[in-house]
PDB file of C-alpha atoms in Angstrom:
ATOM      1  CA  MET A   1       0.000   0.000   0.000  1.00  0.00           C
ATOM      2  CA  LEU A   2       1.080   3.529  -0.802  1.00  0.00           C
ATOM      3  CA  ALA A   3      -0.339   6.818   0.490  1.00  0.00           C
ATOM      4  CA  SER A   4      -0.220  10.118  -1.365  1.00  0.00           C
ATOM      5  CA  ALA A   5      -0.859  13.648  -0.122  1.00  0.00           C
ATOM      6  CA  SER A   6      -2.642  16.182  -2.278  1.00  0.00           C
ATOM      7  CA  ASP A   7      -3.390  19.866  -2.577  1.00  0.00           C
ATOM      8  CA  ASP A   8      -7.072  18.883  -2.870  1.00  0.00           C
ATOM      9  CA  LYS A   9      -7.054  18.399   0.963  1.00  0.00           C
ATOM     10  CA  THR A  10      -7.169  14.585   0.753  1.00  0.00           C
ATOM     11  CA  VAL A  11      -4.994  11.509   1.114  1.00  0.00           C
ATOM     12  CA  ILE A  12      -5.296   8.588  -1.292  1.00  0.00           C
ATOM     13  CA  LEU A  13      -4.390   5.038  -0.330  1.00  0.00           C
ATOM     14  CA  TRP A  14      -3.159   3.067  -3.348  1.00  0.00           C
ATOM     15  CA  ASP A  15      -3.051  -0.595  -4.314  1.00  0.00           C
ATOM     16  CA  VAL A  16       0.536  -0.687  -5.555  1.00  0.00           C
ATOM     17  CA  ALA A  17       0.171  -3.987  -7.437  1.00  0.00           C
ATOM     18  CA  GLY A  18      -3.045  -2.918  -9.157  1.00  0.00           C
ATOM     19  CA  LEU A  19      -1.978   0.720  -9.609  1.00  0.00           C
ATOM     20  CA  LYS A  20      -5.359   1.989  -8.444  1.00  0.00           C
ATOM     21  CA  PRO A  21      -6.842   3.814  -5.455  1.00  0.00           C
ATOM     22  CA  LEU A  22      -8.162   1.756  -2.548  1.00  0.00           C
ATOM     23  CA  GLY A  23     -11.587   3.283  -2.008  1.00  0.00           C
ATOM     24  CA  GLU A  24     -12.460   6.918  -1.640  1.00  0.00           C
ATOM     25  CA  PRO A  25      -9.869   9.539  -0.617  1.00  0.00           C
ATOM     26  CA  LEU A  26      -9.419  10.227   3.098  1.00  0.00           C
ATOM     27  CA  ALA A  27     -10.895  13.654   3.741  1.00  0.00           C
ATOM     28  CA  GLY A  28     -10.497  15.611   6.959  1.00  0.00           C
ATOM     29  CA  HIS A  29      -8.002  18.403   6.433  1.00  0.00           C
ATOM     30  CA  LYS A  30      -9.164  21.956   5.718  1.00  0.00           C
ATOM     31  CA  GLU A  31      -6.213  22.816   3.464  1.00  0.00           C
ATOM     32  CA  GLU A  32      -3.669  20.994   1.292  1.00  0.00           C
ATOM     33  CA  VAL A  33      -2.009  17.873   2.674  1.00  0.00           C
ATOM     34  CA  THR A  34       1.780  18.176   2.548  1.00  0.00           C
ATOM     35  CA  SER A  35       3.130  14.919   3.983  1.00  0.00           C
ATOM     36  CA  VAL A  36       2.115  11.394   4.973  1.00  0.00           C
ATOM     37  CA  ALA A  37       3.841   8.679   7.008  1.00  0.00           C
ATOM     38  CA  PHE A  38       2.801   5.144   7.944  1.00  0.00           C
ATOM     39  CA  SER A  39       3.428   3.727  11.401  1.00  0.00           C
ATOM     40  CA  PRO A  40       5.919   0.824  11.328  1.00  0.00           C
ATOM     41  CA  ASP A  41       3.100  -1.738  11.649  1.00  0.00           C
ATOM     42  CA  GLY A  42       1.170  -0.105   8.795  1.00  0.00           C
ATOM     43  CA  LYS A  43      -2.007   0.212  10.860  1.00  0.00           C
ATOM     44  CA  THR A  44      -1.885   3.986  11.304  1.00  0.00           C
ATOM     45  CA  LEU A  45      -1.229   6.759   8.807  1.00  0.00           C
ATOM     46  CA  ALA A  46      -0.282  10.299   9.803  1.00  0.00           C
ATOM     47  CA  SER A  47      -1.084  13.178   7.456  1.00  0.00           C
ATOM     48  CA  ALA A  48       0.212  16.737   7.842  1.00  0.00           C
ATOM     49  CA  SER A  49      -1.353  19.838   6.395  1.00  0.00           C
ATOM     50  CA  VAL A  50      -1.091  23.521   5.692  1.00  0.00           C
ATOM     51  CA  ASP A  51      -4.065  23.757   8.105  1.00  0.00           C
ATOM     52  CA  LYS A  52      -1.523  23.399  10.985  1.00  0.00           C
ATOM     53  CA  THR A  53      -2.761  19.946  12.037  1.00  0.00           C
ATOM     54  CA  VAL A  54      -1.785  16.294  11.845  1.00  0.00           C
ATOM     55  CA  ILE A  55      -4.485  13.655  11.468  1.00  0.00           C
ATOM     56  CA  LEU A  56      -3.876  10.080  12.570  1.00  0.00           C
ATOM     57  CA  TRP A  57      -5.887   7.624  10.459  1.00  0.00           C
ATOM     58  CA  ASP A  58      -6.868   4.023  11.164  1.00  0.00           C
ATOM     59  CA  VAL A  59      -5.847   2.431   7.867  1.00  0.00           C
ATOM     60  CA  ALA A  60      -8.299  -0.491   8.215  1.00  0.00           C
ATOM     61  CA  THR A  61     -11.391   1.620   8.914  1.00  0.00           C
ATOM     62  CA  ARG A  62     -10.168   4.661   6.958  1.00  0.00           C
ATOM     63  CA  LYS A  63     -11.377   6.891   9.820  1.00  0.00           C
ATOM     64  CA  PRO A  64      -9.497   9.491  11.895  1.00  0.00           C
ATOM     65  CA  LEU A  65      -8.264   8.321  15.293  1.00  0.00           C
ATOM     66  CA  GLY A  66      -9.795  11.154  17.285  1.00  0.00           C
ATOM     67  CA  GLU A  67      -9.425  14.862  16.758  1.00  0.00           C
ATOM     68  CA  PRO A  68      -6.533  16.315  14.712  1.00  0.00           C
ATOM     69  CA  LEU A  69      -3.275  16.974  16.562  1.00  0.00           C
ATOM     70  CA  ALA A  70      -2.882  20.728  16.912  1.00  0.00           C
ATOM     71  CA  GLY A  71       0.144  22.464  18.371  1.00  0.00           C
ATOM     72  CA  HIS A  72       2.002  24.188  15.558  1.00  0.00           C
ATOM     73  CA  LYS A  73       1.443  27.889  14.938  1.00  0.00           C
ATOM     74  CA  ASP A  74       1.901  27.601  11.173  1.00  0.00           C
ATOM     75  CA  GLU A  75       1.826  25.195   8.219  1.00  0.00           C
ATOM     76  CA  ILE A  76       3.203  21.667   8.708  1.00  0.00           C
ATOM     77  CA  PHE A  77       5.423  20.310   5.938  1.00  0.00           C
ATOM     78  CA  SER A  78       6.662  16.928   7.122  1.00  0.00           C
ATOM     79  CA  VAL A  79       5.785  14.049   9.448  1.00  0.00           C
ATOM     80  CA  ALA A  80       7.813  10.987  10.439  1.00  0.00           C
ATOM     81  CA  CYS A  81       7.058   8.013  12.680  1.00  0.00           C
ATOM     82  CA  SER A  82       9.656   6.613  15.042  1.00  0.00           C
ATOM     83  CA  PRO A  83      10.703   2.995  14.396  1.00  0.00           C
ATOM     84  CA  ASP A  84       8.762   1.782  17.456  1.00  0.00           C
ATOM     85  CA  GLY A  85       5.653   3.708  16.374  1.00  0.00           C
ATOM     86  CA  LYS A  86       5.325   5.455  19.733  1.00  0.00           C
ATOM     87  CA  THR A  87       6.492   8.914  18.640  1.00  0.00           C
ATOM     88  CA  LEU A  88       5.573  11.115  15.708  1.00  0.00           C
ATOM     89  CA  ALA A  89       7.606  14.141  14.612  1.00  0.00           C
ATOM     90  CA  SER A  90       6.097  17.077  12.735  1.00  0.00           C
ATOM     91  CA  ALA A  91       7.997  19.937  11.076  1.00  0.00           C
ATOM     92  CA  SER A  92       6.539  23.391  10.527  1.00  0.00           C
ATOM     93  CA  ARG A  93       6.864  26.837   9.036  1.00  0.00           C
ATOM     94  CA  ASP A  94       6.841  28.044  12.664  1.00  0.00           C
ATOM     95  CA  LYS A  95      10.544  26.968  12.770  1.00  0.00           C
ATOM     96  CA  THR A  96       9.878  24.104  15.200  1.00  0.00           C
ATOM     97  CA  VAL A  97       9.545  20.356  15.403  1.00  0.00           C
ATOM     98  CA  ILE A  98       6.959  18.805  17.696  1.00  0.00           C
ATOM     99  CA  LEU A  99       7.440  15.298  19.035  1.00  0.00           C
ATOM    100  CA  TRP A 100       4.066  13.673  19.726  1.00  0.00           C
ATOM    101  CA  ASP A 101       3.194  10.779  22.037  1.00  0.00           C
ATOM    102  CA  VAL A 102       1.048   8.794  19.596  1.00  0.00           C
ATOM    103  CA  ALA A 103      -0.883   6.849  22.263  1.00  0.00           C
ATOM    104  CA  ALA A 104      -1.638   9.913  24.398  1.00  0.00           C
ATOM    105  CA  ARG A 105      -2.079  12.122  21.321  1.00  0.00           C
ATOM    106  CA  GLN A 106      -0.161  14.885  23.124  1.00  0.00           C
ATOM    107  CA  PRO A 107       3.112  16.733  22.534  1.00  0.00           C
ATOM    108  CA  LEU A 108       6.114  15.335  24.400  1.00  0.00           C
ATOM    109  CA  GLY A 109       6.975  18.625  26.073  1.00  0.00           C
ATOM    110  CA  GLU A 110       7.760  21.894  24.365  1.00  0.00           C
ATOM    111  CA  ALA A 111       8.433  22.131  20.632  1.00  0.00           C
ATOM    112  CA  LEU A 112      12.053  21.651  19.530  1.00  0.00           C
ATOM    113  CA  ALA A 113      13.376  25.064  18.548  1.00  0.00           C
ATOM    114  CA  GLY A 114      16.761  25.588  16.936  1.00  0.00           C
ATOM    115  CA  HIS A 115      16.183  26.450  13.304  1.00  0.00           C
ATOM    116  CA  LYS A 116      16.068  30.044  12.095  1.00  0.00           C
ATOM    117  CA  ALA A 117      13.559  29.371   9.300  1.00  0.00           C
ATOM    118  CA  THR A 118      10.855  26.918   8.198  1.00  0.00           C
ATOM    119  CA  VAL A 119      11.542  23.267   9.025  1.00  0.00           C
ATOM    120  CA  LEU A 120      10.865  21.301   5.831  1.00  0.00           C
ATOM    121  CA  SER A 121      11.703  17.682   6.647  1.00  0.00           C
ATOM    122  CA  VAL A 122      12.148  15.300   9.575  1.00  0.00           C
ATOM    123  CA  ALA A 123      13.468  11.736   9.766  1.00  0.00           C
ATOM    124  CA  PHE A 124      14.168   9.304  12.590  1.00  0.00           C
ATOM    125  CA  SER A 125      17.291   7.150  12.642  1.00  0.00           C
ATOM    126  CA  PRO A 126      16.606   3.394  12.371  1.00  0.00           C
ATOM    127  CA  ASP A 127      17.173   2.935  16.108  1.00  0.00           C
ATOM    128  CA  GLY A 128      14.865   5.878  16.906  1.00  0.00           C
ATOM    129  CA  LYS A 129      17.463   7.589  19.085  1.00  0.00           C
ATOM    130  CA  THR A 130      18.202  10.453  16.700  1.00  0.00           C
ATOM    131  CA  LEU A 131      15.906  12.792  14.810  1.00  0.00           C
ATOM    132  CA  ALA A 132      17.171  14.865  11.890  1.00  0.00           C
ATOM    133  CA  SER A 133      15.444  18.104  10.881  1.00  0.00           C
ATOM    134  CA  ALA A 134      16.096  20.042   7.670  1.00  0.00           C
ATOM    135  CA  SER A 135      15.336  23.711   7.188  1.00  0.00           C
ATOM    136  CA  GLU A 136      15.126  26.675   4.865  1.00  0.00           C
ATOM    137  CA  ASP A 137      17.953  28.085   7.011  1.00  0.00           C
ATOM    138  CA  LYS A 138      20.294  25.800   4.970  1.00  0.00           C
ATOM    139  CA  THR A 139      21.071  23.531   7.943  1.00  0.00           C
ATOM    140  CA  VAL A 140      20.272  20.131   9.393  1.00  0.00           C
ATOM    141  CA  ILE A 141      19.969  19.640  13.130  1.00  0.00           C
ATOM    142  CA  LEU A 142      20.479  16.255  14.754  1.00  0.00           C
ATOM    143  CA  TRP A 143      18.414  15.837  17.926  1.00  0.00           C
ATOM    144  CA  ASP A 144      18.636  13.352  20.767  1.00  0.00           C
ATOM    145  CA  ALA A 145      15.020  12.179  20.536  1.00  0.00           C
ATOM    146  CA  ALA A 146      14.761  11.074  24.182  1.00  0.00           C
ATOM    147  CA  ALA A 147      16.509  14.094  25.719  1.00  0.00           C
ATOM    148  CA  ARG A 148      14.920  16.444  23.141  1.00  0.00           C
ATOM    149  CA  MET A 149      18.229  18.307  22.808  1.00  0.00           C
ATOM    150  CA  PRO A 150      20.438  19.070  19.785  1.00  0.00           C
ATOM    151  CA  LEU A 151      23.434  16.787  19.282  1.00  0.00           C
ATOM    152  CA  GLY A 152      25.999  19.511  18.684  1.00  0.00           C
ATOM    153  CA  LYS A 153      25.791  22.457  16.344  1.00  0.00           C
ATOM    154  CA  PRO A 154      23.613  22.556  13.192  1.00  0.00           C
ATOM    155  CA  LEU A 155      25.165  20.827  10.179  1.00  0.00           C
ATOM    156  CA  GLY A 156      26.012  23.227   7.372  1.00  0.00           C
ATOM    157  CA  GLY A 157      27.368  22.822   3.890  1.00  0.00           C
ATOM    158  CA  HIS A 158      24.370  23.688   1.752  1.00  0.00           C
ATOM    159  CA  THR A 159      23.962  27.115   0.147  1.00  0.00           C
ATOM    160  CA  GLN A 160      20.182  26.875  -0.305  1.00  0.00           C
ATOM    161  CA  PRO A 161      17.264  25.499   1.773  1.00  0.00           C
ATOM    162  CA  VAL A 162      17.494  21.836   2.760  1.00  0.00           C
ATOM    163  CA  TYR A 163      14.327  20.111   1.556  1.00  0.00           C
ATOM    164  CA  SER A 164      14.772  16.536   2.674  1.00  0.00           C
ATOM    165  CA  VAL A 165      16.722  14.303   5.049  1.00  0.00           C
ATOM    166  CA  ALA A 166      16.975  10.504   5.196  1.00  0.00           C
ATOM    167  CA  PHE A 167      19.015   8.021   7.216  1.00  0.00           C
ATOM    168  CA  SER A 168      20.647   4.968   5.668  1.00  0.00           C
ATOM    169  CA  PRO A 169      19.204   1.618   6.844  1.00  0.00           C
ATOM    170  CA  ASP A 170      22.180   1.048   9.169  1.00  0.00           C
ATOM    171  CA  GLY A 171      21.840   4.573  10.620  1.00  0.00           C
ATOM    172  CA  LYS A 172      25.482   5.439   9.977  1.00  0.00           C
ATOM    173  CA  THR A 173      24.839   7.882   7.138  1.00  0.00           C
ATOM    174  CA  LEU A 174      22.476  10.817   6.780  1.00  0.00           C
ATOM    175  CA  ALA A 175      21.676  12.299   3.378  1.00  0.00           C
ATOM    176  CA  SER A 176      20.380  15.834   2.915  1.00  0.00           C
ATOM    177  CA  ALA A 177      18.980  17.250  -0.329  1.00  0.00           C
ATOM    178  CA  SER A 178      18.998  20.971  -1.027  1.00  0.00           C
ATOM    179  CA  GLY A 179      17.795  23.589  -3.451  1.00  0.00           C
ATOM    180  CA  ASP A 180      21.469  24.099  -4.303  1.00  0.00           C
ATOM    181  CA  SER A 181      21.194  20.902  -6.420  1.00  0.00           C
ATOM    182  CA  THR A 182      23.412  18.885  -4.095  1.00  0.00           C
ATOM    183  CA  VAL A 183      23.017  15.933  -1.783  1.00  0.00           C
ATOM    184  CA  ILE A 184      25.369  15.817   1.174  1.00  0.00           C
TER     185      ILE A 184
END
């Protein structure tokens, strides 16, 4: 199964083998959907939106799991689930990352603040101990997910906004993609 986010305010679940949608689109956001992420067990889907909320969906019933998660002050551009499925990270134009307790549906403390511009992407390391955030400020910050603190200074090297971050499967390498046409 594949999920896609759309500017029509919906999420579509896809049958990858059959190359067709699985039922009607998931509708619940008030503005465009910018990012989606499955939980590791595939039972829950998180969708982020310009409407400043994250919706958790029950994939089997195709219904929201309660009210939308609200905590950001501006548009949300990225969501990522931790490898154990217990924590969700959301990245926003408000220059912060919120870590959410999925079961409690509450933020895990205050938002992570360290970027000087919009946070565009978040990714957990395979062991879930580190969170990477990428920003329009041309940096990547590595966070200790449990302590909720930066692991050193922001990583530089790009000359334009950093749009995406991803860890290698062994967690030893982090890739960042930027508007400067480079991947570091």
